[in-house]
Amino acid sequence: MRKLKDQDLRNLLLKDLHNIYRDDNSTKIINEMGVLHGQSRIDVAVINGILHGFEIKSESDNLLRLPSQMEDYNKVFDKMTIVIQRNHLKEVREVIPKWWGIWLVTYYQGDYRIREIRKGKTNNNVDPYSLSHLLWRDEALEVLKERGLQKGLLSKPREELYAKICNSISLSEIQGAVNRWLKVREGWRAH
């Protein structure tokens, strides 16, 4: 049995996700999505009314970056799932929040498969300011314009736009706007 790498797990995950959502035109699957302006990069994001992040850790990976990644992902994703191999299972269970799901890659009857070990729950601590950072500047400005809140902000830096959004719009409205904009955005790696 060969040692699997990140790309092997990614291919398995993408195949499973495409099977799950193949008949759902309202779902967009994004490969390597930047979070907090690239501070972290989630391996796969599924956007379909909620933001669901999938972080991959193959047996070739170590878990050194996981704590800082968790901190960033916990701020923006409604759901999180870590996709791992058995060598990481014990440590991952000790480190990740209880609301994260765990999917395990196993070898069964000559084939690799992914099975759910722990069902994920909803993140109740999404940070509106961090979430708004998923919007590009022009998208953030459009969110404000839709609500007539753009006055005096047209030439301001994006951080001021994010602050205005967070001070003027509810979290659920921000989540809806981010979902909508991420789904229609062109020019990034969608799969």
CSV table of C-alpha atoms in Angstrom, one decimal:
chain,number,residue,atom,x,y,z
A,1,MET,CA,0.0,0.0,0.0
A,2,ARG,CA,1.6,3.3,-1.1
A,3,LYS,CA,1.8,6.3,1.2
A,4,LEU,CA,-0.9,8.9,0.3
A,5,LYS,CA,-0.2,12.5,-0.2
A,6,ASP,CA,-2.4,15.6,0.1
A,7,GLN,CA,-3.3,15.5,-3.6
A,8,ASP,CA,-4.5,11.9,-3.2
A,9,LEU,CA,-6.9,12.8,-0.4
A,10,ARG,CA,-8.0,16.0,-2.2
A,11,ASN,CA,-8.9,13.9,-5.3
A,12,LEU,CA,-10.9,11.4,-3.1
A,13,LEU,CA,-12.7,14.3,-1.3
A,14,LEU,CA,-13.5,16.2,-4.5
A,15,LYS,CA,-14.9,13.0,-6.1
A,16,ASP,CA,-17.1,12.4,-3.0
A,17,LEU,CA,-18.3,16.0,-2.9
A,18,HIS,CA,-19.1,16.1,-6.6
A,19,ASN,CA,-21.1,12.9,-6.1
A,20,ILE,CA,-23.0,14.4,-3.1
A,21,TYR,CA,-23.8,17.7,-4.9
A,22,ARG,CA,-23.9,16.7,-8.5
A,23,ASP,CA,-27.6,17.5,-8.8
A,24,ASP,CA,-27.5,20.7,-6.7
A,25,ASN,CA,-26.9,23.7,-8.9
A,26,SER,CA,-26.9,26.0,-5.9
A,27,THR,CA,-23.6,24.5,-4.6
A,28,LYS,CA,-20.2,25.7,-5.6
A,29,ILE,CA,-17.0,23.8,-4.6
A,30,ILE,CA,-13.9,25.9,-4.3
A,31,ASN,CA,-10.4,24.4,-4.2
A,32,GLU,CA,-7.8,26.3,-2.1
A,33,MET,CA,-9.8,29.2,-0.9
A,34,GLY,CA,-7.9,32.0,0.9
A,35,VAL,CA,-9.3,33.0,4.3
A,36,LEU,CA,-8.5,36.4,6.0
A,37,HIS,CA,-6.8,37.7,2.8
A,38,GLY,CA,-4.6,34.6,2.4
A,39,GLN,CA,-3.5,34.3,6.1
A,40,SER,CA,-4.8,30.7,5.8
A,41,ARG,CA,-6.0,28.7,2.9
A,42,ILE,CA,-8.7,26.1,3.3
A,43,ASP,CA,-8.2,23.0,1.1
A,44,VAL,CA,-11.8,22.8,-0.1
A,45,ALA,CA,-14.8,25.0,0.5
A,46,VAL,CA,-18.4,24.1,-0.2
A,47,ILE,CA,-20.7,27.1,-0.6
A,48,ASN,CA,-24.5,26.3,-0.6
A,49,GLY,CA,-26.3,28.5,1.8
A,50,ILE,CA,-23.6,27.8,4.4
A,51,LEU,CA,-19.8,27.9,4.2
A,52,HIS,CA,-18.4,24.4,4.9
A,53,GLY,CA,-14.6,24.1,5.0
A,54,PHE,CA,-12.7,20.9,4.5
A,55,GLU,CA,-9.1,20.7,5.8
A,56,ILE,CA,-7.0,17.8,4.5
A,57,LYS,CA,-4.2,16.1,6.5
A,58,SER,CA,-2.6,13.1,4.7
A,59,GLU,CA,-0.3,10.7,6.5
A,60,SER,CA,2.6,12.6,4.8
A,61,ASP,CA,1.5,15.9,6.6
A,62,ASN,CA,2.3,17.0,10.1
A,63,LEU,CA,-0.2,18.9,12.3
A,64,LEU,CA,2.0,21.8,13.2
A,65,ARG,CA,0.0,24.4,11.3
A,66,LEU,CA,-3.4,23.0,12.4
A,67,PRO,CA,-3.8,25.2,15.6
A,68,SER,CA,-3.4,28.5,13.6
A,69,GLN,CA,-5.5,27.2,10.8
A,70,MET,CA,-8.3,26.3,13.2
A,71,GLU,CA,-8.2,29.8,14.7
A,72,ASP,CA,-8.8,31.3,11.3
A,73,TYR,CA,-11.3,28.8,10.0
A,74,ASN,CA,-13.4,29.0,13.2
A,75,LYS,CA,-13.9,32.7,12.5
A,76,VAL,CA,-15.5,32.2,9.1
A,77,PHE,CA,-16.9,28.7,8.4
A,78,ASP,CA,-20.4,27.7,9.5
A,79,LYS,CA,-19.2,24.0,9.4
A,80,MET,CA,-15.7,22.5,9.3
A,81,THR,CA,-14.6,18.9,8.5
A,82,ILE,CA,-11.1,17.6,8.8
A,83,VAL,CA,-10.2,14.8,6.3
A,84,ILE,CA,-7.4,12.6,7.7
A,85,GLN,CA,-5.8,9.2,7.8
A,86,ARG,CA,-5.6,7.0,10.8
A,87,ASN,CA,-2.2,8.1,11.9
A,88,HIS,CA,-3.7,11.5,12.8
A,89,LEU,CA,-7.0,10.4,14.3
A,90,LYS,CA,-6.0,10.4,18.0
A,91,GLU,CA,-4.2,13.8,18.0
A,92,VAL,CA,-6.9,15.4,15.8
A,93,ARG,CA,-9.6,14.3,18.3
A,94,GLU,CA,-7.7,16.0,21.1
A,95,VAL,CA,-7.0,19.2,19.2
A,96,ILE,CA,-10.0,20.2,17.1
A,97,PRO,CA,-13.2,21.7,18.5
A,98,LYS,CA,-16.1,19.4,19.2
A,99,TRP,CA,-18.2,21.0,16.4
A,100,TRP,CA,-15.8,20.0,13.7
A,101,GLY,CA,-16.6,16.8,11.7
A,102,ILE,CA,-14.0,14.1,11.1
A,103,TRP,CA,-13.8,12.1,7.9
A,104,LEU,CA,-11.3,9.2,7.8
A,105,VAL,CA,-9.7,7.9,4.6
A,106,THR,CA,-9.6,4.1,4.8
A,107,TYR,CA,-8.4,1.3,2.6
A,108,TYR,CA,-11.0,-1.3,2.0
A,109,GLN,CA,-11.2,-4.2,-0.5
A,110,GLY,CA,-8.4,-2.7,-2.6
A,111,ASP,CA,-9.8,0.8,-2.7
A,112,TYR,CA,-9.5,4.1,-0.7
A,113,ARG,CA,-12.7,5.5,0.7
A,114,ILE,CA,-13.8,8.3,3.0
A,115,ARG,CA,-16.1,7.6,5.9
A,116,GLU,CA,-17.5,9.9,8.5
A,117,ILE,CA,-16.2,9.3,12.0
A,118,ARG,CA,-17.8,12.3,13.6
A,119,LYS,CA,-20.7,14.4,12.2
A,120,GLY,CA,-19.9,18.1,12.3
A,121,LYS,CA,-22.2,20.6,13.9
A,122,THR,CA,-22.9,24.3,13.3
A,123,ASN,CA,-20.3,26.9,14.4
A,124,ASN,CA,-22.1,29.3,16.7
A,125,ASN,CA,-19.1,31.7,16.9
A,126,VAL,CA,-18.6,33.1,13.3
A,127,ASP,CA,-16.9,36.5,13.5
A,128,PRO,CA,-18.7,39.0,11.2
A,129,TYR,CA,-15.6,41.1,10.6
A,130,SER,CA,-13.5,38.1,9.6
A,131,LEU,CA,-16.3,36.7,7.5
A,132,SER,CA,-16.6,40.0,5.7
A,133,HIS,CA,-12.9,39.7,4.7
A,134,LEU,CA,-14.0,37.0,2.2
A,135,LEU,CA,-15.6,39.8,0.1
A,136,TRP,CA,-13.4,41.5,-2.4
A,137,ARG,CA,-13.4,45.3,-2.1
A,138,ASP,CA,-15.9,45.9,-5.0
A,139,GLU,CA,-18.2,43.2,-3.6
A,140,ALA,CA,-18.2,44.8,-0.1
A,141,LEU,CA,-19.0,48.1,-1.7
A,142,GLU,CA,-21.9,46.5,-3.6
A,143,VAL,CA,-23.2,45.0,-0.3
A,144,LEU,CA,-23.2,48.5,1.2
A,145,LYS,CA,-24.8,50.1,-2.0
A,146,GLU,CA,-27.7,47.6,-1.9
A,147,ARG,CA,-28.6,49.0,1.5
A,148,GLY,CA,-27.8,52.6,0.7
A,149,LEU,CA,-24.9,52.6,3.1
A,150,GLN,CA,-22.1,53.6,0.7
A,151,LYS,CA,-22.1,57.3,1.4
A,152,GLY,CA,-18.6,58.6,2.0
A,153,LEU,CA,-17.0,55.2,1.5
A,154,LEU,CA,-16.5,54.9,-2.2
A,155,SER,CA,-12.7,55.6,-2.0
A,156,LYS,CA,-12.1,54.2,1.4
A,157,PRO,CA,-9.9,51.1,2.0
A,158,ARG,CA,-11.6,47.8,2.2
A,159,GLU,CA,-11.1,47.6,6.0
A,160,GLU,CA,-13.4,50.6,6.5
A,161,LEU,CA,-16.0,48.9,4.2
A,162,TYR,CA,-15.8,45.7,6.3
A,163,ALA,CA,-16.2,47.7,9.5
A,164,LYS,CA,-19.3,49.5,8.1
A,165,ILE,CA,-20.8,46.2,7.0
A,166,CYS,CA,-20.3,44.7,10.5
A,167,ASN,CA,-21.7,47.8,12.2
A,168,SER,CA,-24.7,48.1,10.0
A,169,ILE,CA,-25.8,44.6,8.9
A,170,SER,CA,-26.7,41.5,11.0
A,171,LEU,CA,-24.5,38.4,10.9
A,172,SER,CA,-27.1,36.4,9.0
A,173,GLU,CA,-27.3,39.1,6.4
A,174,ILE,CA,-23.5,39.2,6.1
A,175,GLN,CA,-23.5,35.4,5.8
A,176,GLY,CA,-26.1,35.6,3.0
A,177,ALA,CA,-24.2,38.3,1.1
A,178,VAL,CA,-20.9,36.4,1.4
A,179,ASN,CA,-22.5,33.2,0.2
A,180,ARG,CA,-24.1,35.0,-2.7
A,181,TRP,CA,-20.9,36.8,-3.8
A,182,LEU,CA,-18.7,33.7,-3.5
A,183,LYS,CA,-21.1,31.7,-5.7
A,184,VAL,CA,-21.1,34.3,-8.5
A,185,ARG,CA,-17.5,35.3,-8.3
A,186,GLU,CA,-15.4,34.6,-11.4
A,187,GLY,CA,-11.6,34.4,-11.7
A,188,TRP,CA,-10.7,31.9,-9.0
A,189,ARG,CA,-10.2,28.2,-8.7
A,190,ALA,CA,-13.7,26.6,-8.7
A,191,HIS,CA,-14.0,22.8,-9.2
